[in-house]
Tab-separated table of C-alpha atoms and ligand atoms in Angstrom:
chain	number	residue	atom	x	y	z
A	1276	MET	CA	-1.393	9.861	85.841
A	1277	THR	CA	1.393	9.997	83.251
A	1278	ALA	CA	0.808	10.852	79.579
A	1279	SER	CA	2.886	9.033	76.804
A	1280	ALA	CA	3.782	10.418	73.513
A	1281	SER	CA	0.653	8.654	71.884
A	1282	GLY	CA	-1.774	10.303	74.412
A	1283	PHE	CA	-2.661	7.006	76.490
A	1284	VAL	CA	-2.679	7.774	79.987
A	1285	ASP	CA	-1.374	5.133	82.305
A	1286	PRO	CA	-1.339	5.234	86.437
A	1287	PRO	CA	2.488	5.009	87.245
A	1288	VAL	CA	3.795	1.493	88.215
A	1289	PRO	CA	5.528	1.574	91.861
A	1290	ALA	CA	9.146	0.761	92.092
A	1291	TRP	CA	8.348	-2.472	94.224
A	1292	GLN	CA	6.054	-3.770	91.665
A	1293	ARG	CA	8.576	-3.111	88.739
A	1294	ARG	CA	11.175	-4.926	90.848
A	1295	TRP	CA	8.933	-7.750	91.400
A	1296	ARG	CA	8.012	-7.751	87.911
A	1297	ASP	CA	11.466	-7.975	86.624
A	1298	LEU	CA	12.140	-11.113	89.187
A	1299	ARG	CA	9.157	-12.806	88.099
A	1300	ASN	CA	9.989	-12.481	84.381
A	1301	ARG	CA	13.377	-13.512	84.870
A	1302	LEU	CA	12.251	-16.693	86.658
A	1303	LEU	CA	9.444	-17.364	83.986
A	1304	ALA	CA	11.636	-17.185	80.808
A	1305	ASN	CA	13.996	-20.085	82.521
A	1306	GLY	CA	13.202	-23.489	81.134
A	1307	THR	CA	14.704	-25.024	84.106
A	1308	PHE	CA	12.474	-23.085	86.395
A	1309	GLN	CA	9.506	-24.168	84.346
A	1310	ASP	CA	10.467	-27.679	84.616
A	1311	LEU	CA	10.872	-27.979	88.267
A	1312	ALA	CA	7.440	-26.080	88.744
A	1313	ALA	CA	5.562	-28.272	86.271
A	1314	ARG	CA	6.557	-31.396	88.464
A	1315	PHE	CA	6.559	-29.734	91.838
A	1316	PRO	CA	2.730	-30.507	93.463
A	1317	PRO	CA	2.431	-26.867	94.925
A	1318	THR	CA	2.987	-24.928	91.773
A	1319	ARG	CA	1.828	-27.412	89.200
A	1320	PHE	CA	-1.499	-26.128	89.118
A	1321	VAL	CA	-0.052	-22.716	88.168
A	1322	ALA	CA	2.187	-24.205	85.796
A	1323	ARG	CA	-0.742	-26.028	83.960
A	1324	ARG	CA	-2.869	-22.832	83.961
A	1325	GLU	CA	-0.110	-20.435	82.355
A	1326	ALA	CA	0.553	-22.941	79.784
A	1327	ARG	CA	-3.356	-23.509	79.135
A	1328	ALA	CA	-3.593	-19.509	78.947
A	1329	LEU	CA	-0.509	-19.236	76.459
A	1330	PHE	CA	-1.955	-21.904	74.251
A	1331	ASP	CA	-5.406	-20.321	74.078
A	1332	LEU	CA	-3.739	-17.484	72.913
A	1333	CYS	CA	-2.074	-19.207	70.114
A	1334	ALA	CA	-5.076	-21.034	69.324
A	1335	GLY	CA	-7.766	-18.364	69.702
A	1336	PHE	CA	-8.349	-17.818	66.073
A	1337	VAL	CA	-8.883	-21.577	65.768
A	1338	TYR	CA	-11.460	-21.293	68.416
A	1339	SER	CA	-13.052	-18.352	66.673
A	1340	GLN	CA	-13.726	-20.036	63.418
A	1341	THR	CA	-14.957	-23.002	65.207
A	1342	LEU	CA	-17.805	-20.503	66.279
A	1343	ALA	CA	-17.957	-19.014	62.992
A	1344	ALA	CA	-18.733	-22.563	61.392
A	1345	CYS	CA	-21.626	-23.240	64.070
A	1346	VAL	CA	-22.851	-19.640	63.333
A	1347	GLU	CA	-22.779	-19.904	59.523
A	1348	LEU	CA	-24.406	-23.505	59.409
A	1349	ASP	CA	-27.051	-21.994	61.836
A	1350	LEU	CA	-26.635	-24.604	64.445
A	1351	PHE	CA	-27.541	-22.877	67.424
A	1352	ALA	CA	-30.944	-22.002	66.140
A	1353	GLN	CA	-31.208	-25.648	64.920
A	1354	LEU	CA	-30.639	-26.888	68.329
A	1355	ALA	CA	-32.930	-24.488	70.054
A	1356	LYS	CA	-35.831	-26.828	70.608
A	1357	GLY	CA	-33.666	-29.742	71.707
A	1358	ALA	CA	-30.629	-32.158	70.351
A	1359	GLU	CA	-30.829	-33.511	66.915
A	1360	THR	CA	-28.590	-36.443	65.242
A	1361	VAL	CA	-25.591	-35.793	63.534
A	1362	GLU	CA	-26.747	-37.218	60.508
A	1363	HIS	CA	-29.725	-34.559	60.485
A	1364	LEU	CA	-27.642	-31.611	60.906
A	1365	ALA	CA	-24.873	-33.005	58.374
A	1366	ALA	CA	-27.278	-33.064	55.512
A	1367	ARG	CA	-28.843	-29.753	56.516
A	1368	GLY	CA	-25.461	-28.364	56.158
A	1369	ARG	CA	-24.202	-30.068	53.306
A	1370	LEU	CA	-21.461	-31.804	55.172
A	1371	ALA	CA	-20.250	-35.422	55.621
A	1372	PRO	CA	-21.293	-36.716	58.880
A	1373	ALA	CA	-17.797	-37.174	60.012
A	1374	ALA	CA	-16.989	-33.480	59.332
A	1375	LEU	CA	-20.375	-32.454	61.253
A	1376	LEU	CA	-19.050	-34.607	64.033
A	1377	ARG	CA	-15.478	-33.077	64.152
A	1378	LEU	CA	-17.391	-29.564	64.075
A	1379	ALA	CA	-19.676	-30.823	67.115
A	1380	ARG	CA	-16.609	-32.252	69.100
A	1381	ALA	CA	-14.670	-28.907	68.754
A	1382	GLY	CA	-17.836	-27.257	69.851
A	1383	ALA	CA	-18.251	-29.154	72.866
A	1384	ALA	CA	-14.777	-28.814	73.842
A	1385	LEU	CA	-15.411	-25.083	73.784
A	1386	ARG	CA	-18.560	-25.445	75.557
A	1387	LEU	CA	-20.563	-24.107	72.857
A	1388	LEU	CA	-22.287	-27.652	71.675
A	1389	GLU	CA	-22.360	-31.323	73.709
A	1390	THR	CA	-22.615	-34.395	71.787
A	1391	ASP	CA	-22.472	-38.099	72.617
A	1392	GLY	CA	-21.303	-38.933	68.876
A	1393	ALA	CA	-24.700	-39.514	67.712
A	1394	ARG	CA	-26.675	-36.476	68.703
A	1395	VAL	CA	-25.945	-32.866	69.155
A	1396	ALA	CA	-27.265	-30.332	71.499
A	1397	LEU	CA	-26.457	-26.781	72.710
A	1398	GLY	CA	-23.823	-26.317	75.234
A	1399	PRO	CA	-23.919	-23.594	77.778
A	1400	LEU	CA	-22.230	-21.082	75.800
A	1401	GLY	CA	-24.328	-21.785	72.689
A	1402	ALA	CA	-27.508	-21.578	74.706
A	1403	ALA	CA	-26.247	-18.200	75.899
A	1404	LEU	CA	-25.623	-17.036	72.610
A	1405	LEU	CA	-29.078	-17.616	71.352
A	1406	ALA	CA	-30.596	-15.156	73.751
A	1407	ASN	CA	-28.313	-12.228	72.223
A	1408	PRO	CA	-28.668	-12.653	68.519
A	1409	GLY	CA	-26.395	-9.424	68.418
A	1410	ILE	CA	-23.420	-11.987	69.223
A	1411	ALA	CA	-24.198	-14.059	65.892
A	1412	ALA	CA	-24.200	-10.827	63.986
A	1413	MET	CA	-20.592	-9.702	65.192
A	1414	VAL	CA	-19.304	-13.295	64.507
A	1415	ARG	CA	-20.439	-12.892	60.676
A	1416	HIS	CA	-18.946	-9.483	60.571
A	1417	HIS	CA	-15.608	-10.526	62.214
A	1418	ALA	CA	-14.658	-11.977	58.559
A	1419	LEU	CA	-14.010	-8.393	57.814
A	1420	LEU	CA	-11.904	-7.808	60.957
A	1421	TYR	CA	-9.843	-11.037	60.599
A	1422	ARG	CA	-9.078	-10.166	57.149
A	1423	ASP	CA	-7.438	-6.900	58.248
A	1424	LEU	CA	-5.744	-8.520	61.084
A	1425	ALA	CA	-4.093	-11.281	58.732
A	1426	ASP	CA	-1.130	-8.727	58.929
A	1427	PRO	CA	-1.368	-7.283	62.435
A	1428	VAL	CA	2.094	-5.544	62.093
A	1429	GLY	CA	1.387	-4.221	58.796
A	1430	LEU	CA	-1.674	-3.040	60.433
A	1431	LEU	CA	0.000	-1.356	63.328
A	1432	ARG	CA	2.695	0.451	60.620
A	1433	GLY	CA	-0.350	1.826	58.570
A	1434	GLU	CA	0.591	-0.224	55.738
A	1435	THR	CA	-2.865	-2.352	55.445
A	1436	ASN	CA	-5.572	-1.237	53.280
A	1437	ALA	CA	-7.936	-2.103	55.815
A	1438	THR	CA	-11.285	-3.417	54.443
A	1439	LEU	CA	-13.221	-2.464	58.028
A	1440	ALA	CA	-12.427	1.295	57.474
A	1441	GLY	CA	-14.704	0.872	54.127
A	1442	PHE	CA	-17.316	-0.714	56.149
A	1443	TRP	CA	-17.626	2.494	58.439
A	1444	PRO	CA	-17.880	5.458	55.950
A	1445	TYR	CA	-18.796	8.148	58.313
A	1446	GLU	CA	-17.155	10.868	56.055
A	1447	GLY	CA	-18.775	11.444	52.717
A	1448	GLY	CA	-22.397	9.931	52.710
A	1449	ASP	CA	-23.221	6.590	51.580
A	1450	ALA	CA	-26.689	5.254	52.365
A	1451	PRO	CA	-26.334	1.654	51.560
A	1452	ARG	CA	-23.100	1.363	53.661
A	1453	ALA	CA	-24.824	3.385	56.425
A	1454	ASP	CA	-27.812	0.996	56.203
A	1455	ALA	CA	-25.387	-1.811	56.517
A	1456	TYR	CA	-23.532	-0.646	59.702
A	1457	SER	CA	-26.903	0.665	61.070
A	1458	GLN	CA	-28.343	-2.741	60.982
A	1459	LEU	CA	-25.155	-4.157	62.568
A	1460	MET	CA	-25.485	-1.680	65.283
A	1461	ALA	CA	-29.087	-2.248	65.604
A	1462	ALA	CA	-28.615	-6.234	66.149
A	1463	SER	CA	-25.926	-5.585	69.005
A	1464	GLN	CA	-27.895	-2.716	70.495
A	1465	PRO	CA	-30.315	-4.687	72.796
A	1466	MET	CA	-27.284	-6.232	74.679
A	1467	ILE	CA	-26.039	-2.479	75.162
A	1468	ALA	CA	-29.363	-1.035	76.028
A	1469	ALA	CA	-30.098	-3.562	78.518
A	1470	GLY	CA	-26.918	-2.803	80.566
A	1471	ILE	CA	-27.342	0.874	80.550
A	1472	LEU	CA	-31.291	0.502	81.464
A	1473	ALA	CA	-30.291	-1.451	84.201
A	1474	ALA	CA	-27.722	1.108	85.755
A	1475	TRP	CA	-29.776	4.709	84.912
A	1476	LYS	CA	-33.217	5.599	85.622
A	1477	PHE	CA	-34.699	7.365	82.539
A	1478	ARG	CA	-38.006	7.918	83.958
A	1479	ARG	CA	-36.648	10.767	86.062
A	1480	HIS	CA	-35.809	12.820	82.995
A	1481	ARG	CA	-38.224	14.565	80.665
A	1482	ARG	CA	-36.374	14.843	77.341
A	1483	ILE	CA	-33.481	12.725	75.963
A	1484	LEU	CA	-31.152	13.623	73.300
A	1485	ASP	CA	-29.298	10.396	71.687
A	1486	VAL	CA	-26.198	11.989	69.838
A	1487	GLY	CA	-24.819	9.247	67.362
A	1488	GLY	CA	-28.152	7.375	67.931
A	1489	GLY	CA	-28.016	5.108	65.051
A	1490	ASP	CA	-31.224	3.938	63.653
A	1491	GLY	CA	-32.914	4.695	67.078
A	1492	ARG	CA	-33.009	1.210	68.509
A	1493	PHE	CA	-31.667	2.253	71.642
A	1494	LEU	CA	-34.311	5.231	72.067
A	1495	GLU	CA	-36.841	2.547	71.103
A	1496	ALA	CA	-35.583	0.749	74.354
A	1497	VAL	CA	-35.768	3.783	76.493
A	1498	ALA	CA	-39.083	4.515	75.421
A	1499	ALA	CA	-40.508	1.365	76.634
A	1500	ARG	CA	-38.818	1.966	79.959
A	1501	ALA	CA	-40.042	5.872	80.410
A	1502	PRO	CA	-43.342	6.247	78.596
A	1503	ALA	CA	-43.464	10.055	79.188
A	1504	LEU	CA	-40.126	10.938	77.945
A	1505	ALA	CA	-39.802	12.738	74.621
A	1506	LEU	CA	-37.189	11.461	72.188
A	1507	MET	CA	-34.564	13.327	69.978
A	1508	LEU	CA	-31.775	11.769	67.806
A	1509	PHE	CA	-29.091	13.244	66.107
A	1510	ASP	CA	-26.971	11.288	63.376
A	1511	LEU	CA	-25.486	11.667	59.903
A	1512	PRO	CA	-28.117	12.350	57.413
A	1513	ASP	CA	-28.597	8.920	56.017
A	1514	VAL	CA	-28.812	7.351	59.397
A	1515	ALA	CA	-31.182	9.732	61.170
A	1516	ALA	CA	-33.550	8.939	57.737
A	1517	LEU	CA	-33.270	5.296	59.050
A	1518	ALA	CA	-34.452	6.477	62.807
A	1519	ARG	CA	-37.086	8.269	61.498
A	1520	ALA	CA	-38.677	5.180	59.594
A	1521	ARG	CA	-38.251	3.052	62.903
A	1522	PHE	CA	-39.839	5.596	65.357
A	1523	ALA	CA	-42.880	5.547	62.617
A	1524	ARG	CA	-42.940	1.574	62.746
A	1525	ALA	CA	-42.695	1.761	66.223
A	1526	GLY	CA	-45.705	3.943	66.944
A	1527	LEU	CA	-43.243	6.549	68.365
A	1528	ALA	CA	-43.407	9.424	65.776
A	1529	GLY	CA	-45.657	11.612	67.833
A	1530	ARG	CA	-43.030	11.656	70.648
A	1531	ALA	CA	-39.823	11.190	68.521
A	1532	ALA	CA	-37.896	13.314	65.915
A	1533	ALA	CA	-34.641	12.609	64.303
A	1534	TRP	CA	-32.110	15.276	62.891
A	1535	GLY	CA	-29.332	14.803	60.762
A	1536	GLY	CA	-25.821	16.454	60.636
A	1537	ASP	CA	-22.459	16.252	61.650
A	1538	MET	CA	-22.443	15.947	65.570
A	1539	ARG	CA	-18.612	17.587	65.549
A	1540	VAL	CA	-19.538	21.069	64.137
A	1541	ASP	CA	-23.324	21.094	63.530
A	1542	ARG	CA	-25.661	22.789	66.067
A	1543	LEU	CA	-27.449	19.971	68.231
A	1544	PRO	CA	-31.237	20.173	68.927
A	1545	GLU	CA	-31.722	22.039	72.257
A	1546	GLY	CA	-33.895	21.373	75.324
A	1547	ALA	CA	-33.002	17.870	76.494
A	1548	ASP	CA	-32.396	17.334	80.185
A	1549	ILE	CA	-30.174	14.147	79.351
A	1550	ALA	CA	-27.815	13.594	76.553
A	1551	THR	CA	-26.462	10.321	75.586
A	1552	LEU	CA	-23.072	9.052	73.667
A	1553	VAL	CA	-23.778	5.448	73.296
A	1554	ARG	CA	-20.548	3.451	71.508
A	1555	VAL	CA	-19.674	6.971	69.708
A	1556	LEU	CA	-16.754	8.557	71.403
A	1557	HIS	CA	-14.412	5.581	70.866
A	1558	ASP	CA	-14.867	5.886	67.028
A	1559	HIS	CA	-13.081	9.438	67.210
A	1560	ASP	CA	-9.513	10.459	67.757
A	1561	ASP	CA	-9.218	12.871	70.414
A	1562	ASP	CA	-9.523	16.167	68.695
A	1563	ASP	CA	-12.891	14.748	67.403
A	1564	ALA	CA	-14.061	13.416	70.606
A	1565	MET	CA	-13.566	16.655	72.454
A	1566	ALA	CA	-15.269	18.406	69.517
A	1567	ILE	CA	-18.484	16.237	70.155
A	1568	LEU	CA	-18.034	16.679	73.858
A	1569	ARG	CA	-18.281	20.289	73.548
A	1570	ASN	CA	-20.849	20.565	71.072
A	1571	VAL	CA	-23.150	18.362	73.313
A	1572	ARG	CA	-22.304	20.665	76.366
A	1573	ALA	CA	-23.389	23.610	74.163
A	1574	CYS	CA	-26.893	22.270	73.670
A	1575	LEU	CA	-27.678	21.448	77.176
A	1576	GLN	CA	-28.580	24.074	80.088
A	1577	PRO	CA	-26.572	23.707	83.343
A	1578	GLY	CA	-27.468	20.686	85.514
A	1579	ALA	CA	-28.700	18.389	82.721
A	1580	THR	CA	-26.944	15.170	82.263
A	1581	LEU	CA	-24.492	13.612	80.249
A	1582	LEU	CA	-24.244	9.937	80.025
A	1583	ILE	CA	-21.493	8.132	77.795
A	1584	ALA	CA	-21.974	4.524	77.155
A	1585	GLU	CA	-18.938	2.331	75.770
A	1586	PRO	CA	-16.265	-0.748	76.585
A	1587	LEU	CA	-13.675	0.822	78.860
A	1588	ALA	CA	-10.053	0.461	78.389
A	1589	ALA	CA	-8.850	-1.539	81.593
A	1590	ALA	CA	-12.330	-2.342	82.544
A	1591	ALA	CA	-11.995	-4.658	85.864
A	1592	GLY	CA	-12.673	-8.276	84.826
A	1593	ALA	CA	-12.748	-7.017	80.948
A	1594	ALA	CA	-9.429	-5.608	80.275
A	1595	PRO	CA	-8.782	-7.643	76.945
A	1596	VAL	CA	-12.027	-6.529	75.387
A	1597	GLY	CA	-11.041	-2.614	75.513
A	1598	ASP	CA	-7.570	-2.792	75.082
A	1599	ALA	CA	-6.958	-5.863	72.910
A	1600	TYR	CA	-10.433	-6.058	71.106
A	1601	PHE	CA	-11.514	-2.545	70.533
A	1602	GLY	CA	-7.751	-1.583	70.337
A	1603	PHE	CA	-7.148	-3.576	67.149
A	1604	TYR	CA	-10.865	-3.153	65.844
A	1605	LEU	CA	-10.673	0.651	65.902
A	1606	LEU	CA	-7.338	0.533	64.391
A	1607	ALA	CA	-8.697	-1.373	61.433
A	1608	MET	CA	-11.609	0.921	61.340
A	1609	GLY	CA	-9.201	3.747	60.826
A	1610	ARG	CA	-9.803	6.121	63.866
A	1611	GLY	CA	-10.568	6.432	67.527
A	1612	ARG	CA	-9.276	4.311	70.576
A	1613	PRO	CA	-10.616	2.664	73.785
A	1614	ARG	CA	-10.080	4.990	76.776
A	1615	ARG	CA	-10.180	4.707	80.323
A	1616	ALA	CA	-13.058	5.922	82.658
A	1617	ALA	CA	-10.949	8.427	84.052
A	1618	GLU	CA	-9.734	9.526	80.637
A	1619	LEU	CA	-13.335	9.926	79.631
A	1620	ALA	CA	-14.123	11.656	82.899
A	1621	ALA	CA	-11.346	14.164	82.260
A	1622	MET	CA	-12.433	14.697	78.685
A	1623	ALA	CA	-16.091	15.588	79.950
A	1624	GLU	CA	-14.769	18.000	82.576
A	1625	ARG	CA	-12.246	19.933	79.806
A	1626	ALA	CA	-15.737	20.247	77.605
A	1627	GLY	CA	-17.571	21.791	80.612
A	1628	PHE	CA	-19.278	18.943	82.362
A	1629	ILE	CA	-18.624	18.554	86.176
A	1630	GLY	CA	-18.919	15.632	88.711
A	1631	ALA	CA	-18.013	12.995	86.223
A	1632	ARG	CA	-18.284	9.520	87.827
A	1633	GLN	CA	-18.362	5.875	86.454
A	1634	ILE	CA	-21.797	4.175	87.154
A	1635	ALA	CA	-21.505	0.407	87.709
A	1636	THR	CA	-23.286	-2.005	84.842
A	1637	PRO	CA	-24.093	-5.387	85.024
A	1638	GLN	CA	-21.802	-6.431	82.487
A	1639	PRO	CA	-18.648	-4.187	82.284
A	1640	LEU	CA	-17.549	-6.417	79.236
A	1641	LEU	CA	-20.193	-5.025	76.951
A	1642	THR	CA	-20.594	-1.644	78.210
A	1643	GLY	CA	-19.078	0.772	80.723
A	1644	LEU	CA	-20.880	4.040	81.824
A	1645	ILE	CA	-19.848	7.466	82.740
A	1646	ALA	CA	-22.165	10.210	84.081
A	1647	ALA	CA	-21.744	13.945	84.432
A	1648	ARG	CA	-23.541	17.056	84.483
A	1649	ALA	CA	-23.512	20.169	82.484
A	1650	GLY	CA	-21.427	22.932	84.360
B	720	LIG	C1	-29.087	-23.157	84.720
B	720	LIG	C2	-27.707	-23.426	85.501
B	720	LIG	C3	-27.894	-24.944	85.660
B	720	LIG	C4	-26.982	-22.736	86.123
B	720	LIG	C5	-27.053	-21.099	85.735
B	720	LIG	C6	-25.595	-20.762	86.279
B	720	LIG	C7	-25.495	-19.322	85.704
B	720	LIG	C8	-26.011	-18.200	86.621
B	720	LIG	C9	-24.927	-19.062	84.402
B	720	LIG	C10	-24.973	-17.746	83.958
B	720	LIG	C11	-25.681	-17.570	82.666
B	720	LIG	C12	-25.727	-16.462	82.048
B	720	LIG	C13	-26.661	-15.326	82.709
B	720	LIG	C14	-24.839	-16.308	81.120
B	720	LIG	C15	-24.918	-15.006	80.186
B	720	LIG	C16	-24.013	-14.659	79.118
B	720	LIG	C17	-23.984	-13.513	78.605
B	720	LIG	C18	-25.025	-12.338	78.669
B	720	LIG	C19	-22.822	-13.750	77.362
B	720	LIG	C20	-22.809	-12.552	76.505
B	720	LIG	C21	-22.118	-12.185	75.687
B	720	LIG	C22	-21.654	-11.310	75.025
B	720	LIG	C23	-20.752	-11.421	73.762
B	720	LIG	C24	-20.009	-12.432	73.400
B	720	LIG	C25	-20.788	-10.201	72.960
B	720	LIG	C26	-19.747	-9.779	72.103
B	720	LIG	C27	-19.738	-8.682	71.402
B	720	LIG	C28	-19.192	-8.196	70.186
B	720	LIG	C29	-18.188	-8.938	69.802
B	720	LIG	C30	-19.153	-6.702	69.949
B	720	LIG	C31	-18.729	-6.278	69.256
B	720	LIG	C32	-18.936	-4.868	68.854
B	720	LIG	C33	-18.311	-4.090	67.858
B	720	LIG	C34	-17.392	-4.544	66.841
B	720	LIG	C35	-18.647	-2.725	67.837
B	720	LIG	C36	-18.454	-1.815	66.910
B	720	LIG	C37	-18.950	-0.206	67.078
B	720	LIG	C38	-17.726	0.763	66.844
B	720	LIG	C39	-17.549	1.134	65.732
B	720	LIG	C40	-16.541	0.369	67.504
B	720	LIG	O1	-18.214	2.080	67.581
B	721	SAM	C1	-20.690	2.988	66.540
B	721	SAM	S1	-22.187	3.490	65.817
B	721	SAM	C2	-23.244	3.664	67.301
B	721	SAM	C3	-24.769	3.896	67.228
B	721	SAM	C4	-25.707	3.465	68.430
B	721	SAM	N1	-25.566	4.763	69.210
B	721	SAM	C5	-25.494	2.317	68.994
B	721	SAM	O1	-24.916	2.329	69.984
B	721	SAM	O2	-26.275	1.334	68.558
B	721	SAM	C6	-21.752	5.335	65.586
B	721	SAM	C7	-22.943	6.325	65.370
B	721	SAM	O3	-22.377	7.695	64.926
B	721	SAM	C8	-22.675	8.033	63.748
B	721	SAM	N2	-21.586	9.131	63.566
B	721	SAM	C9	-20.401	9.034	63.378
B	721	SAM	N3	-19.784	10.210	62.877
B	721	SAM	C10	-20.710	10.941	63.070
B	721	SAM	C11	-20.743	12.649	62.974
B	721	SAM	N4	-19.843	13.149	62.409
B	721	SAM	N5	-22.033	13.248	63.201
B	721	SAM	C12	-22.931	12.385	63.440
B	721	SAM	N6	-23.266	11.027	63.616
B	721	SAM	C13	-22.071	10.421	63.310
B	721	SAM	C14	-22.773	6.751	63.021
B	721	SAM	O4	-23.432	7.129	61.665
B	721	SAM	C15	-23.440	5.728	63.730
B	721	SAM	O5	-24.635	5.605	63.926
């Protein structure tokens, strides 16, 4: 592994791969080669696939906004029970029928919807979205992210006053905003919890401490799977108060407790045999992430388990999610970075954990999982 000036760690590229990359790039950047490849039957398929991939990158924002329009008009929920006529959907959305049909055709091209021109039904991706209401919440939330990304170079230069940073006011205490971001996290948490619960058996533990546990949505899901487990949560004071309210509503007050404070410096509650950091470390720059890991280690007995769950950089089959999506998301948020599994494992070991290893999850696109033991 080699560390660059920015602190990012990349495996070295072998010399033969660098030579092949240079040759490939010289060919691909040559217009005559492209013309020939597009006409020559054996390479035509690849040429079309690459052109389509590049077009999709050019048009990605338009596709995202097609999805945003469907979500804003609540089309997926309206179609949950079956197809509806273009006229009916147009009237509900206060659109001209021709405008609704334009959206339906765009949605059909993106597999979100299906239409025969008179009626509109869910497409396979629209149907999948219905099962995960957190996706629609994220699509709505992206209005903030895309505003900040209107000038991506300005954002990279640190010249943009990013609105997303104001959505996540970790410093300073702001109860209404903590409520807003905790609602967004709670809406998307079931997708994350499902992956973690499929990959790790919580029944074998006695007491869990969820650090940066938000409003307790993750612990509520764990509690249903492990009925004997005692539940502890630590988060900023305004958020810990939301967790207490959720535990009371869910009838968990007898087995759950929440503490408020700063997880980087304040003493964490002791006695857990498993501590979890779910979508927490990537929000923080390296010094703070190390402070959190050391603080978690300090509250655990040797042998206790640490689970880190977050989208990983360079995840097999999901590389753009970590490095492109979360790379820019966290830049707009003003701190943190996506990390590779090996980086997180090395950081956990520097903080006093041993045996750090990656655990497979059913949807690496949504969350990666690292397990380690307190040394
Ligand atoms: C039935 C027939 C005929 C065939 C079946 C064929 C078959 C088996 C098909 C598979 C169907 C299937 C199981 C589909 C499943 C689809 C799923 C699970 C889709 C899930 C999609 C999830 C998405 C799009 C998630 C998006 C999440 C986002 C954008 C999350 C953003 C998170 C943010 C911004 C977090 C911020 C936290 C912070 C601040 C960084 O810490
Ligand atoms: C992205 S959210 C994840 C919440 C939850 N784990 C989930 O996955 O839904 C990060 C959480 O860390 C909390 N947090 C951020 N900085 C903190 C700090 N210094 N001390 C305690 N909690 C903090 C936030 O309040 C928030 O609830």
